[in-house]
């Protein structure tokens, strides 16, 4: 059996930002500090429920991870998830 991925549909707002190159959503809550990859959005990400969010480019997301202690989402951006 093949493993099915639980992809989530993008909202209109998320599609709009992706069109302009902002493919990542940053959760600025101090407890989370998590960054989601909209190209691989998972149903567990629930990015539409994040109140303190910001849409950023890959370069901005990498800068937040490197310099400010942000983390990738365990569901949609595993490559930079630190646990």
Short mmCIF file of N, CA and C in Angstrom, two decimals:
data_model
loop_
_atom_site.label_atom_id
_atom_site.label_comp_id
_atom_site.label_asym_id
_atom_site.label_seq_id
_atom_site.Cartn_x
_atom_site.Cartn_y
_atom_site.Cartn_z
N UNK A 1 0.83 -1.18 0.00
CA UNK A 1 0.00 0.00 0.00
C UNK A 1 0.87 1.24 0.00
N UNK A 2 0.44 2.24 -0.72
CA UNK A 2 1.18 3.49 -0.74
C UNK A 2 0.67 4.40 0.35
N UNK A 3 1.55 5.22 0.83
CA UNK A 3 1.21 6.16 1.87
C UNK A 3 0.58 7.40 1.25
N UNK A 4 -0.59 7.79 1.72
CA UNK A 4 -1.25 8.98 1.19
C UNK A 4 -0.89 10.18 2.05
N UNK A 5 -0.56 11.26 1.40
CA UNK A 5 -0.25 12.48 2.13
C UNK A 5 -1.53 13.28 2.32
N UNK A 6 -1.67 13.84 3.48
CA UNK A 6 -2.87 14.60 3.80
C UNK A 6 -2.66 16.07 3.45
N UNK A 7 -2.67 16.36 2.17
CA UNK A 7 -2.50 17.74 1.71
C UNK A 7 -3.74 18.56 2.05
N UNK A 8 -3.52 19.81 2.33
CA UNK A 8 -4.62 20.72 2.64
C UNK A 8 -4.78 21.70 1.51
N UNK A 9 -6.00 22.15 1.32
CA UNK A 9 -6.26 23.15 0.29
C UNK A 9 -5.78 24.51 0.77
N UNK A 10 -5.27 25.28 -0.16
CA UNK A 10 -4.83 26.63 0.16
C UNK A 10 -6.02 27.57 0.13
N UNK A 11 -6.00 28.55 1.02
CA UNK A 11 -7.03 29.58 0.99
C UNK A 11 -6.75 30.53 -0.17
N UNK A 12 -7.70 31.36 -0.49
CA UNK A 12 -7.51 32.35 -1.57
C UNK A 12 -6.37 33.29 -1.21
N UNK A 13 -6.31 33.69 0.05
CA UNK A 13 -5.24 34.59 0.50
C UNK A 13 -3.87 33.92 0.34
N UNK A 14 -3.78 32.65 0.70
CA UNK A 14 -2.51 31.93 0.58
C UNK A 14 -2.10 31.78 -0.88
N UNK A 15 -3.06 31.50 -1.74
CA UNK A 15 -2.75 31.41 -3.18
C UNK A 15 -2.27 32.74 -3.72
N UNK A 16 -2.89 33.82 -3.26
CA UNK A 16 -2.51 35.16 -3.69
C UNK A 16 -1.05 35.46 -3.30
N UNK A 17 -0.68 35.20 -2.07
CA UNK A 17 0.69 35.44 -1.62
C UNK A 17 1.69 34.53 -2.34
N UNK A 18 1.31 33.29 -2.60
CA UNK A 18 2.19 32.38 -3.33
C UNK A 18 2.46 32.90 -4.74
N UNK A 19 1.45 33.47 -5.36
CA UNK A 19 1.60 34.04 -6.70
C UNK A 19 2.69 35.10 -6.72
N UNK A 20 2.82 35.87 -5.65
CA UNK A 20 3.80 36.95 -5.56
C UNK A 20 5.13 36.49 -4.94
N UNK A 21 5.29 35.19 -4.69
CA UNK A 21 6.57 34.66 -4.21
C UNK A 21 6.68 34.48 -2.71
N UNK A 22 5.61 34.77 -1.98
CA UNK A 22 5.62 34.61 -0.52
C UNK A 22 5.05 33.22 -0.21
N UNK A 23 5.92 32.22 -0.23
CA UNK A 23 5.50 30.83 -0.14
C UNK A 23 5.59 30.24 1.27
N UNK A 24 5.89 31.06 2.24
CA UNK A 24 6.05 30.58 3.62
C UNK A 24 5.22 31.44 4.56
N UNK A 25 4.65 30.79 5.59
CA UNK A 25 3.86 31.48 6.61
C UNK A 25 4.59 31.35 7.93
N UNK A 26 4.86 32.49 8.56
CA UNK A 26 5.57 32.52 9.83
C UNK A 26 4.56 32.73 10.96
N UNK A 27 4.65 31.88 11.98
CA UNK A 27 3.85 32.04 13.20
C UNK A 27 4.75 32.78 14.19
N UNK A 28 4.42 34.04 14.47
CA UNK A 28 5.27 34.87 15.33
C UNK A 28 4.97 34.73 16.82
N UNK A 29 4.08 33.81 17.20
CA UNK A 29 3.84 33.61 18.64
C UNK A 29 5.12 33.11 19.27
N UNK A 30 5.46 33.67 20.40
CA UNK A 30 6.75 33.36 21.04
C UNK A 30 6.90 31.89 21.41
N UNK A 31 5.81 31.20 21.69
CA UNK A 31 5.91 29.77 22.03
C UNK A 31 6.12 28.89 20.81
N UNK A 32 5.64 29.32 19.66
CA UNK A 32 5.72 28.48 18.46
C UNK A 32 6.93 28.80 17.60
N UNK A 33 7.01 30.02 17.11
CA UNK A 33 8.09 30.46 16.21
C UNK A 33 8.31 29.43 15.10
N UNK A 34 7.22 29.06 14.44
CA UNK A 34 7.25 28.02 13.43
C UNK A 34 6.99 28.60 12.04
N UNK A 35 7.62 28.02 11.03
CA UNK A 35 7.45 28.48 9.66
C UNK A 35 6.88 27.32 8.84
N UNK A 36 5.81 27.63 8.08
CA UNK A 36 5.11 26.64 7.27
C UNK A 36 5.40 26.88 5.79
N UNK A 37 5.55 25.79 5.04
CA UNK A 37 5.79 25.82 3.61
C UNK A 37 4.46 25.61 2.90
N UNK A 38 3.94 26.64 2.23
CA UNK A 38 2.63 26.54 1.60
C UNK A 38 2.61 25.56 0.43
N UNK A 39 3.74 25.33 -0.19
CA UNK A 39 3.79 24.38 -1.31
C UNK A 39 3.53 22.95 -0.85
N UNK A 40 3.75 22.68 0.43
CA UNK A 40 3.54 21.34 0.99
C UNK A 40 2.58 21.37 2.17
N UNK A 41 1.67 22.32 2.18
CA UNK A 41 0.76 22.50 3.32
C UNK A 41 0.03 21.20 3.65
N UNK A 42 0.07 20.83 4.91
CA UNK A 42 -0.55 19.61 5.43
C UNK A 42 -1.82 20.01 6.18
N UNK A 43 -2.76 19.09 6.29
CA UNK A 43 -4.02 19.40 6.98
C UNK A 43 -3.79 19.78 8.44
N UNK A 44 -2.70 19.29 9.05
CA UNK A 44 -2.41 19.61 10.45
C UNK A 44 -1.78 20.98 10.65
N UNK A 45 -1.37 21.64 9.58
CA UNK A 45 -0.73 22.96 9.71
C UNK A 45 -1.72 24.02 10.18
N UNK A 46 -2.90 24.02 9.65
CA UNK A 46 -3.96 24.98 10.02
C UNK A 46 -3.45 26.41 10.01
N UNK A 47 -2.80 26.80 8.94
CA UNK A 47 -2.21 28.14 8.84
C UNK A 47 -3.25 29.24 8.88
N UNK A 48 -4.48 28.94 8.46
CA UNK A 48 -5.53 29.96 8.48
C UNK A 48 -5.95 30.35 9.90
N UNK A 49 -5.58 29.55 10.89
CA UNK A 49 -5.93 29.84 12.29
C UNK A 49 -4.84 30.61 13.03
N UNK A 50 -3.71 30.85 12.38
CA UNK A 50 -2.61 31.57 13.02
C UNK A 50 -2.95 33.06 13.03
N UNK A 51 -3.03 33.64 14.22
CA UNK A 51 -3.40 35.06 14.31
C UNK A 51 -2.19 35.98 14.11
N UNK A 52 -1.04 35.57 14.57
CA UNK A 52 0.18 36.39 14.45
C UNK A 52 1.03 35.84 13.32
N UNK A 53 0.49 35.91 12.08
CA UNK A 53 1.21 35.32 10.95
C UNK A 53 1.72 36.38 9.99
N UNK A 54 2.71 35.95 9.23
CA UNK A 54 3.30 36.81 8.21
C UNK A 54 3.70 35.92 7.03
N UNK A 55 3.44 36.39 5.83
CA UNK A 55 3.85 35.67 4.63
C UNK A 55 5.22 36.18 4.22
N UNK A 56 6.16 35.25 3.99
CA UNK A 56 7.53 35.64 3.67
C UNK A 56 8.07 34.81 2.51
N UNK A 57 9.19 35.26 1.96
CA UNK A 57 9.88 34.53 0.90
C UNK A 57 10.81 33.49 1.53
N UNK A 58 11.39 32.64 0.69
CA UNK A 58 12.34 31.63 1.18
C UNK A 58 13.53 32.29 1.85
N UNK A 59 14.05 33.33 1.25
CA UNK A 59 15.22 34.02 1.81
C UNK A 59 14.91 34.59 3.20
N UNK A 60 13.74 35.19 3.35
CA UNK A 60 13.34 35.73 4.65
C UNK A 60 13.15 34.61 5.67
N UNK A 61 12.56 33.50 5.24
CA UNK A 61 12.34 32.36 6.15
C UNK A 61 13.67 31.78 6.62
N UNK A 62 14.62 31.63 5.72
CA UNK A 62 15.93 31.10 6.09
C UNK A 62 16.65 32.03 7.05
N UNK A 63 16.48 33.32 6.86
CA UNK A 63 17.09 34.31 7.75
C UNK A 63 16.49 34.21 9.16
N UNK A 64 15.18 34.03 9.25
CA UNK A 64 14.52 33.89 10.56
C UNK A 64 15.00 32.63 11.27
N UNK A 65 15.19 31.55 10.53
CA UNK A 65 15.66 30.29 11.12
C UNK A 65 17.10 30.45 11.62
N UNK A 66 17.94 31.03 10.80
CA UNK A 66 19.36 31.15 11.13
C UNK A 66 19.63 32.15 12.26
N UNK A 67 18.97 33.30 12.22
CA UNK A 67 19.31 34.39 13.14
C UNK A 67 18.36 34.58 14.32
N UNK A 68 17.15 34.06 14.23
CA UNK A 68 16.17 34.38 15.27
C UNK A 68 15.52 33.17 15.92
N UNK A 69 16.05 31.98 15.69
CA UNK A 69 15.60 30.78 16.39
C UNK A 69 14.26 30.23 15.95
N UNK A 70 13.85 30.51 14.72
CA UNK A 70 12.60 29.94 14.21
C UNK A 70 12.85 28.51 13.77
N UNK A 71 11.76 27.78 13.52
CA UNK A 71 11.81 26.35 13.27
C UNK A 71 10.87 26.01 12.13
N UNK A 72 11.20 25.00 11.35
CA UNK A 72 10.29 24.54 10.30
C UNK A 72 9.19 23.67 10.88
N UNK A 73 8.07 23.65 10.21
CA UNK A 73 6.93 22.83 10.64
C UNK A 73 7.24 21.35 10.45
N UNK A 74 6.83 20.54 11.39
CA UNK A 74 7.11 19.10 11.31
C UNK A 74 6.29 18.42 10.23
N UNK A 75 5.22 19.05 9.76
CA UNK A 75 4.36 18.44 8.75
C UNK A 75 4.71 18.87 7.33
N UNK A 76 5.08 20.13 7.16
CA UNK A 76 5.26 20.63 5.78
C UNK A 76 6.68 21.10 5.45
N UNK A 77 7.55 21.23 6.44
CA UNK A 77 8.91 21.65 6.15
C UNK A 77 9.89 20.91 7.07
N UNK A 78 9.92 19.60 6.93
CA UNK A 78 10.69 18.71 7.81
C UNK A 78 12.18 18.95 7.74
N UNK A 79 12.67 19.44 6.60
CA UNK A 79 14.11 19.63 6.41
C UNK A 79 14.71 20.59 7.44
N UNK A 80 13.94 21.53 7.94
CA UNK A 80 14.46 22.51 8.90
C UNK A 80 13.74 22.43 10.25
N UNK A 81 13.05 21.31 10.49
CA UNK A 81 12.37 21.10 11.77
C UNK A 81 13.40 20.65 12.81
N UNK A 82 13.48 21.40 13.89
CA UNK A 82 14.43 21.08 14.97
C UNK A 82 13.77 20.41 16.15
N UNK A 83 12.54 19.98 15.99
CA UNK A 83 11.86 19.28 17.07
C UNK A 83 10.95 20.08 17.89
#
